[in-house]
Amino acid sequence: MQATAWWQHGVIYEIYPRSFQDSDGDGIGDLRGILHRLDYVVKLGVDALWISPFYPSPMADFGYDVADYCGIDPLFGTMQDFDQLLQEIHNRGLKLILDLVPNHTSDQHPWFLESRSSRDNPKRDWYLWQDEPNNWQSNFGGSGWEWDDVTGQYYYHSFLKQQPDLNWRNPLARRAIFEAMRFWLARGVDGFRVDVIWLMIKDDQFRDNPPNPSYQTGQPSSHRFLPVFNSDRPEVHEVVSKMRAVIDDYRDRVLIGEIYLPIPKLMAYYGKDLGGSQLPFNFQLLQTAWTAEALARAISEYDNALPAGAWPNWVLGNHDNARIATRVGSHQARLSAMLLLSLPGTITLYYGEEIGMTNVPILPDLVQDPAEKNEPGIGLGRDPERTPMPWDSSPLAGFTTGQPWLPLGHDHASLNVVNLEQDPESILHLYRTLIALRKSHPVLVTGELHSIAAANNVLTYERHESGEQLRIILNFGDTPATIPSEIGEILAATSPGSTSERPNKLIQLGAAAGLIVRLHTSR
Ligand code: GLC
């Protein structure tokens, strides 16, 4: 593998802007707040920031309901703030990736207001209007169809009814989104993370989805049917390649796709001749059981399925999924970091992962997320992984001077950036070490994956490149493990003192401990 582009050898850091840093005391993070924290991300060693949406929005889905693709919501600042942030990001040698939400707009977007005003409005066909609803479900619960009294038809929404889906078969609607992309590309942004890219095109005959035979009561209502006709349609790849063509009109930009699909289908999003998304998000680590055996299988399966020349990528968390330290337990957080940062290709971190942040339980009357409000109590809420970043030990953790929009974790007085900064053995320092190791040892980024194996809950794999060989040894077990391995030179350990060399080429690894060693090769 040869990494030539910044997005190939870099580490991306996702910022959920409402929760990173508030600068004006309204309890909600903003662009000036991010600006204020740029030196922190530089020190962490990441290369690019992906910021979740900050466009004008009624905030029904906290910005994923866009009312103007080319503006900044006053909650987050002004266009001047944006330009300054972009400039400062670039001044520090970082890149900026925006979140593009092309599948749906807000119901307050002028396009939809026009579309719903009359059946013969020129923008009527920009959205999906039908006389009768079919059985397609909203991902946020209930039917995906909403009756509109004014014109006596239903419109389709994959998410909230305040998020009507655009009709990607309409060339003018397409062009409007492409123009919005150009607006930001011309301003200097370095790429997009494209929201729900696999949902963008729906069946043109609006056929009903087949029932899901394994659906059980208590599961989200959207699981009642198999999403055959409203997701991952063959025509979507043409749309992705058109988006890619927009990106390719500018130098060095990246198109990342949000895609929750099984591996073979995911791989199709690299596109014919790799003309699709350069990085279809790989969510394997979010979905695989946390055992050495399951992880070994998932890593091999992904690695083997990559089309020739396709660039791998890995993710442990994002604003839609439980934080990794909660999913696998805080005691496994350091190990998860070593796993993530020793895999090939591009790595994306979610803010707070580097300090071992956990989900924050949200009391029912503090719930913000519509996913939880619509189908409460079955674990769909995403507020717990979106809580404010704890920066210091002060009462509001240095995040705001006002009332935080979501509560801080109860442990913020101890678990915060300033405290971890002072402890050279903290998880924050481990993240920095591992990110720096990817820079000093490019074999971690571009080297081939070799000898993936799992035994007794210890996962091992090697990374090889130009005669350099690293072995990664990760004990997922809750008890120490002794495994045969050459020790070589230890490049990184999850916890100092948790490993030791035994006679006869045996290594003793502590519970949930890992090592990266450089093997002595004969060359
Ligand atoms: C994506 C976003 C999620 C949002 C949904 C609808 O999955 O990541 O946060 O709610 O799309 O836009």
XYZ file of C-alpha atoms and ligand atoms in Angstrom:
535
model
C 0.000 0.000 0.000
C 1.302 3.408 -0.797
C -0.122 6.441 0.957
C 0.102 9.501 -1.154
C -2.849 11.619 -0.055
C -3.300 13.304 3.330
C -6.523 11.403 3.942
C -4.666 8.124 3.488
C -1.992 8.561 6.094
C -3.867 10.881 8.418
C -6.005 10.416 11.505
C -9.422 12.081 11.371
C -11.059 13.462 14.535
C -14.824 13.838 14.667
C -16.155 16.837 16.567
C -19.826 16.990 17.523
C -19.929 20.784 17.622
C -22.699 21.159 20.203
C -20.516 19.403 22.755
C -16.894 20.301 22.122
C -16.469 23.827 23.474
C -18.909 26.663 24.103
C -17.574 30.191 23.651
C -20.631 32.338 24.373
C -22.172 30.815 27.476
C -25.347 29.424 25.917
C -24.425 25.884 26.947
C -23.984 24.744 23.348
C -20.611 24.351 21.682
C -19.782 26.528 18.687
C -17.191 27.311 16.014
C -15.259 29.806 18.123
C -15.086 27.153 20.799
C -13.487 24.742 18.355
C -11.041 27.468 17.341
C -10.108 27.902 20.980
C -9.279 24.169 21.250
C -7.288 23.738 18.055
C -3.980 23.456 19.856
C -5.372 20.534 21.815
C -6.118 18.579 18.653
C -2.763 19.505 17.173
C -1.070 18.137 20.277
C -3.147 14.983 20.040
C -1.532 14.528 16.647
C -4.596 14.193 14.441
C -4.511 15.446 10.872
C -8.076 16.364 10.014
C -11.251 17.474 11.745
C -14.668 16.299 10.679
C -17.271 18.567 12.214
C -20.889 17.373 12.370
C -23.412 19.799 10.804
C -23.446 23.469 11.805
C -25.672 24.744 8.982
C -28.855 26.728 9.671
C -31.338 24.243 11.042
C -34.471 24.031 13.184
C -32.439 21.357 15.062
C -35.179 18.730 15.001
C -32.304 16.242 14.514
C -29.607 18.566 15.885
C -28.393 19.862 12.569
C -29.014 16.795 10.409
C -32.096 18.695 9.261
C -30.519 21.354 7.074
C -32.470 24.489 6.140
C -29.640 26.118 4.169
C -26.678 24.189 2.805
C -24.528 27.284 2.434
C -24.826 29.014 5.772
C -23.927 28.783 9.448
C -26.556 28.489 12.148
C -26.286 31.485 14.520
C -26.097 29.004 17.377
C -22.678 27.989 16.044
C -21.479 31.394 14.850
C -21.155 33.286 11.598
C -19.591 32.738 8.192
C -16.755 34.929 9.390
C -16.189 32.575 12.316
C -16.183 29.696 9.872
C -13.645 31.329 7.566
C -11.415 32.122 10.495
C -11.683 28.573 11.810
C -10.852 27.126 8.406
C -7.894 29.460 8.094
C -6.558 28.556 11.518
C -7.086 24.861 10.828
C -5.070 25.176 7.639
C -2.438 27.328 9.335
C -1.802 24.423 11.669
C -1.443 21.989 8.801
C -4.781 20.328 9.556
C -7.622 19.599 7.134
C -11.334 20.225 7.541
C -14.065 17.802 6.524
C -17.680 18.954 6.553
C -20.757 16.853 7.059
C -22.917 16.818 3.939
C -26.546 15.784 4.406
C -27.857 15.181 0.896
C -30.507 12.499 1.515
C -32.951 14.883 3.142
C -33.427 18.534 3.990
C -35.274 20.188 6.822
C -39.004 20.638 6.215
C -38.175 24.338 6.689
C -35.764 24.400 3.757
C -37.073 26.807 1.087
C -36.935 23.939 -1.433
C -39.387 21.895 0.594
C -41.586 24.886 1.389
C -41.909 25.389 -2.362
C -42.333 21.699 -3.067
C -45.193 21.345 -0.640
C -46.917 24.572 -1.747
C -48.646 23.023 -4.768
C -48.596 19.923 -6.927
C -47.414 21.907 -9.927
C -44.660 23.818 -8.192
C -41.398 23.368 -10.146
C -39.793 21.874 -7.031
C -42.621 19.380 -6.431
C -40.497 16.579 -7.888
C -37.472 17.484 -5.767
C -39.025 15.375 -2.985
C -40.829 12.023 -2.935
C -44.586 12.588 -3.119
C -47.124 9.752 -3.462
C -50.889 9.345 -3.290
C -50.644 6.243 -1.135
C -47.989 5.293 1.404
C -46.202 1.955 1.057
C -44.698 0.081 4.026
C -41.367 1.886 4.186
C -40.551 2.805 7.765
C -38.836 5.821 9.224
C -35.525 5.038 10.912
C -36.827 7.083 13.809
C -39.986 4.984 14.240
C -43.330 4.599 12.530
C -44.267 5.000 8.890
C -41.844 6.891 6.686
C -44.794 8.669 5.031
C -46.361 11.887 6.221
C -49.702 13.155 4.962
C -49.659 16.731 3.756
C -53.045 18.427 3.865
C -52.213 21.318 1.566
C -51.749 19.226 -1.558
C -53.350 15.968 -0.440
C -50.354 13.664 -0.873
C -47.832 11.896 1.307
C -44.121 12.666 1.362
C -41.398 10.229 2.344
C -38.894 10.770 5.146
C -36.239 8.176 6.025
C -35.867 9.912 9.393
C -38.109 12.512 11.095
C -41.117 13.971 9.343
C -39.184 17.246 9.659
C -36.548 15.655 7.361
C -38.221 15.059 3.980
C -36.102 12.981 1.578
C -34.854 14.629 -1.589
C -35.582 12.902 -4.881
C -32.125 12.034 -6.196
C -33.630 11.052 -9.546
C -34.415 14.707 -10.133
C -31.475 16.325 -11.968
C -32.151 19.800 -10.580
C -32.255 18.616 -6.978
C -28.971 16.816 -7.605
C -27.429 19.849 -9.123
C -28.478 21.999 -6.177
C -26.596 19.739 -3.758
C -23.576 19.601 -6.051
C -23.567 23.393 -6.087
C -23.605 23.453 -2.301
C -20.602 21.118 -2.337
C -18.810 23.462 -4.705
C -19.628 26.415 -2.463
C -17.647 24.828 0.384
C -14.927 23.301 -1.780
C -14.239 26.685 -3.307
C -14.041 28.126 0.213
C -11.294 25.623 0.913
C -12.843 22.703 2.801
C -10.968 19.480 2.258
C -13.812 17.054 1.871
C -17.140 15.740 3.038
C -18.457 12.985 5.197
C -21.668 12.129 3.402
C -24.601 11.348 5.667
C -26.498 8.070 4.984
C -25.062 7.831 1.494
C -26.470 4.308 1.023
C -30.036 5.525 1.452
C -29.994 8.218 -1.190
C -31.898 6.496 -3.992
C -35.182 4.633 -3.528
C -37.015 2.214 -5.773
C -38.703 4.161 -8.563
C -41.772 1.907 -8.337
C -42.038 2.350 -4.575
C -42.422 -1.388 -4.041
C -43.227 -2.584 -0.529
C -40.357 -4.015 1.507
C -40.575 -7.706 2.460
C -41.254 -8.503 6.119
C -38.217 -9.229 8.252
C -38.596 -12.855 9.380
C -36.346 -12.337 12.373
C -38.145 -9.242 13.688
C -39.092 -9.454 17.346
C -41.346 -7.156 19.318
C -39.330 -4.662 21.286
C -36.955 -4.042 18.397
C -37.048 -0.677 16.617
C -40.107 -0.497 14.382
C -37.875 0.190 11.359
C -36.640 -3.405 11.668
C -40.095 -4.831 10.864
C -39.251 -4.935 7.164
C -36.063 -5.646 5.246
C -34.953 -2.380 3.633
C -34.742 -3.857 0.134
C -36.445 -1.096 -1.814
C -35.494 2.018 0.148
C -31.787 1.488 0.700
C -28.630 0.410 -1.132
C -30.336 0.524 -4.520
C -28.099 -0.248 -7.503
C -28.592 3.265 -8.878
C -26.990 4.809 -5.802
C -23.518 4.089 -7.162
C -24.073 6.395 -10.078
C -24.970 9.195 -7.645
C -21.872 8.515 -5.556
C -19.664 8.622 -8.635
C -21.199 11.986 -9.597
C -20.436 13.331 -6.139
C -16.916 12.045 -6.479
C -16.621 13.845 -9.793
C -17.490 17.098 -8.009
C -14.749 16.450 -5.457
C -12.270 15.575 -8.178
C -12.667 18.996 -9.754
C -10.647 20.265 -6.808
C -7.237 19.125 -5.631
C -6.718 16.694 -2.801
C -10.265 16.405 -1.451
C -11.936 13.411 0.105
C -15.414 11.888 -0.034
C -16.237 9.732 2.981
C -19.461 7.752 3.004
C -21.556 6.810 6.022
C -22.636 3.242 5.266
C -24.038 0.584 7.570
C -23.985 -2.511 5.347
C -22.411 -5.966 5.379
C -18.863 -6.067 4.011
C -19.523 -7.204 0.417
C -22.126 -4.475 -0.089
C -19.959 -1.910 1.672
C -17.098 -2.569 -0.733
C -19.271 -1.613 -3.708
C -19.151 1.995 -2.444
C -15.519 2.312 -3.470
C -17.117 2.401 -6.896
C -16.250 1.020 -10.279
C -12.524 1.591 -10.831
C -12.466 3.174 -7.362
C -14.501 6.081 -8.691
C -16.874 6.157 -5.703
C -16.229 7.143 -2.118
C -12.512 7.038 -1.250
C -13.405 6.013 2.298
C -16.691 4.189 2.786
C -16.752 4.155 6.583
C -15.822 0.757 7.977
C -17.951 0.179 11.073
C -16.739 -3.394 11.760
C -15.287 -2.484 15.148
C -18.601 -0.965 16.256
C -20.472 -4.121 15.469
C -18.165 -7.018 16.240
C -18.258 -8.904 19.544
C -15.317 -7.833 21.676
C -13.405 -11.094 21.643
C -10.080 -11.856 20.005
C -11.703 -14.541 17.866
C -14.528 -12.371 16.535
C -12.212 -9.416 15.939
C -9.683 -11.587 14.092
C -12.466 -12.806 11.797
C -13.840 -9.304 11.206
C -10.419 -7.807 10.481
C -9.494 -10.605 8.056
C -12.847 -10.491 6.343
C -12.582 -6.752 5.755
C -8.963 -6.907 4.664
C -9.631 -9.746 2.225
C -12.687 -8.072 0.747
C -11.008 -4.766 -0.117
C -10.971 -4.235 -3.873
C -7.518 -3.828 -5.394
C -6.189 -0.387 -4.558
C -9.057 0.455 -2.183
C -7.962 2.301 0.935
C -8.945 0.739 4.298
C -10.290 2.711 7.230
C -11.289 1.989 10.821
C -13.612 3.561 13.360
C -14.395 2.812 17.029
C -17.169 5.279 17.622
C -19.245 8.194 16.435
C -22.165 10.398 17.459
C -24.694 7.636 16.700
C -23.210 4.763 18.682
C -22.383 3.951 22.288
C -18.920 5.118 23.234
C -16.344 2.360 23.007
C -15.383 2.662 26.694
C -19.002 1.962 27.570
C -19.572 -0.760 25.016
C -16.515 -2.792 25.986
C -15.841 -1.408 29.456
C -13.421 1.296 30.589
C -10.845 -1.334 31.521
C -10.622 -2.243 27.806
C -10.381 1.348 26.532
C -6.586 1.427 26.292
C -6.570 -1.860 24.451
C -9.205 -0.562 22.039
C -6.929 2.384 21.286
C -4.030 0.089 20.483
C -6.215 -2.060 18.265
C -7.605 0.914 16.366
C -4.307 2.696 15.908
C -2.407 -0.352 14.713
C -4.750 -1.184 11.853
C -4.027 -0.202 8.258
C -5.266 2.866 6.449
C -7.181 5.861 7.738
C -8.334 6.058 11.346
C -11.251 8.151 12.566
C -11.523 9.042 16.260
C -14.615 10.401 17.982
C -13.991 13.321 20.359
C -13.541 12.108 23.920
C -12.357 8.616 22.958
C -8.844 9.782 23.697
C -9.739 10.508 27.314
C -11.708 7.305 27.770
C -15.030 9.164 27.909
C -18.017 6.950 28.647
C -21.705 7.304 27.849
C -23.493 9.604 30.257
C -26.883 8.264 31.387
C -29.636 10.777 30.588
C -32.680 11.066 32.831
C -35.965 10.817 30.917
C -36.877 14.490 31.257
C -33.461 15.581 29.963
C -33.658 13.512 26.770
C -32.968 15.558 23.643
C -32.552 12.992 20.899
C -35.677 12.415 18.777
C -34.639 8.781 18.257
C -35.129 8.209 21.996
C -38.227 10.401 22.236
C -39.990 8.529 19.427
C -39.190 5.037 20.636
C -38.215 5.377 24.291
C -36.552 2.810 26.469
C -35.115 0.433 23.886
C -31.639 1.889 23.775
C -31.954 4.057 20.660
C -31.054 7.362 22.332
C -27.811 8.952 21.236
C -27.573 11.692 23.871
C -25.351 9.555 26.139
C -22.501 9.597 23.595
C -22.968 13.283 22.762
C -22.314 14.895 26.136
C -19.946 17.847 26.633
C -16.196 17.339 26.554
C -14.750 17.656 30.084
C -11.744 19.943 29.828
C -10.904 20.655 33.454
C -11.995 20.130 37.055
C -14.111 23.283 37.362
C -17.842 22.805 37.992
C -18.778 23.094 34.302
C -15.615 21.336 33.176
C -14.399 24.322 31.179
C -16.992 23.483 28.524
C -19.323 26.411 29.130
C -20.217 29.136 31.593
C -23.916 28.451 31.063
C -26.210 25.483 31.435
C -24.785 22.610 29.318
C -27.357 21.362 26.767
C -26.662 17.803 27.956
C -25.303 16.915 31.385
C -21.616 16.395 32.000
C -20.528 12.959 33.160
C -20.605 12.549 36.942
C -16.865 11.752 36.813
C -15.834 14.980 35.065
C -14.078 16.370 38.129
C -11.482 13.627 37.798
C -11.794 12.481 34.190
C -10.887 15.574 32.231
C -8.196 16.778 29.866
C -6.194 18.810 32.391
C -5.972 15.906 34.829
C -5.038 13.369 32.188
C -2.509 15.766 30.759
C -0.688 15.763 34.105
C -0.506 11.994 34.314
C 2.072 10.684 31.849
C 0.527 7.230 32.084
C -3.010 8.359 31.243
C -5.031 7.138 28.287
C -4.638 10.576 26.683
C -0.874 10.118 26.602
C -1.328 6.605 25.244
C -3.444 7.977 22.376
C -0.798 10.592 21.633
C 1.937 7.958 21.710
C 0.033 5.650 19.382
C -0.836 8.423 16.936
C 2.793 9.573 16.952
C 3.894 5.983 16.359
C 1.860 5.905 13.139
C 3.851 8.925 11.994
C 7.257 7.584 12.986
C 6.478 4.048 11.748
C 4.543 4.345 8.497
C 4.406 0.534 8.419
C 1.474 0.957 10.821
C -0.394 2.927 8.180
C 0.677 1.321 4.955
C 2.171 -2.027 5.875
C 0.380 -5.193 4.913
C -1.612 -7.092 7.497
C -0.166 -10.529 8.150
C -0.681 -13.535 10.379
C -3.965 -12.491 11.978
C -4.637 -15.044 14.696
C -6.604 -15.463 17.890
C -6.146 -17.927 20.726
C -7.312 -17.775 24.338
C -8.698 -14.296 23.751
C -5.330 -12.949 22.613
C -5.364 -11.367 19.172
C -2.115 -11.061 17.264
C -1.309 -9.683 13.865
C 1.706 -8.363 12.091
C 2.328 -5.406 9.859
C 5.027 -5.745 7.223
C 6.638 -3.257 4.923
C 10.042 -3.026 3.265
C 11.684 -5.422 5.655
C 10.153 -3.855 8.758
C 7.913 -6.176 10.757
C 5.776 -5.203 13.708
C 3.772 -7.624 15.790
C 0.699 -6.450 17.663
C -0.355 -8.594 20.617
C -3.650 -7.760 22.321
C -5.066 -9.625 25.297
C -8.841 -9.108 25.364
C -9.180 -11.427 28.331
C -9.820 -10.359 31.906
C -6.930 -12.463 33.164
C -3.233 -12.338 32.285
C -2.074 -14.419 29.356
C 1.261 -15.965 28.551
C 1.952 -16.354 24.893
C 4.905 -17.461 22.848
C 6.400 -14.604 20.882
C 9.699 -13.052 20.126
C 9.795 -9.848 22.082
C 11.901 -7.736 19.771
C 11.836 -4.050 20.628
C 8.742 -2.803 22.441
C 7.419 0.226 20.588
C 4.302 0.721 22.686
C 2.532 -0.894 25.617
C -1.014 -0.168 26.767
C 0.082 0.086 30.371
C 3.603 0.292 31.645
C 4.510 -2.719 33.699
C 1.652 -4.834 32.401
C 3.916 -6.950 30.263
C 7.092 -8.798 30.884
C 9.421 -11.054 29.047
C 9.726 -14.613 30.263
C 12.423 -17.129 29.492
C 12.016 -19.247 26.377
C 10.412 -16.582 24.231
C 7.299 -16.225 26.316
C 5.538 -12.942 26.916
C 3.300 -12.316 29.865
C 0.515 -9.854 29.092
C -1.733 -8.367 31.758
C -5.530 -8.471 31.537
C -6.746 -6.178 28.729
C -3.143 -5.266 27.910
C -1.438 -4.987 24.568
C 1.945 -4.505 22.989
C 3.374 -3.361 19.707
C 6.789 -4.871 19.126
C 9.244 -4.597 16.320
C 10.529 -7.988 15.321
C 14.191 -8.466 14.614
C 14.264 -9.472 11.006
C 17.214 -11.061 9.342
C 17.234 -8.478 6.572
C -26.927 9.869 10.052
C -26.370 10.734 11.147
C -27.362 10.758 12.265
C -28.628 11.389 11.762
C -29.158 10.644 10.537
C -30.182 11.453 9.809
O -27.030 8.542 10.427
O -25.119 10.272 11.527
O -26.876 11.448 13.376
O -29.614 11.396 12.753
O -28.136 10.388 9.607
O -29.583 12.533 9.171
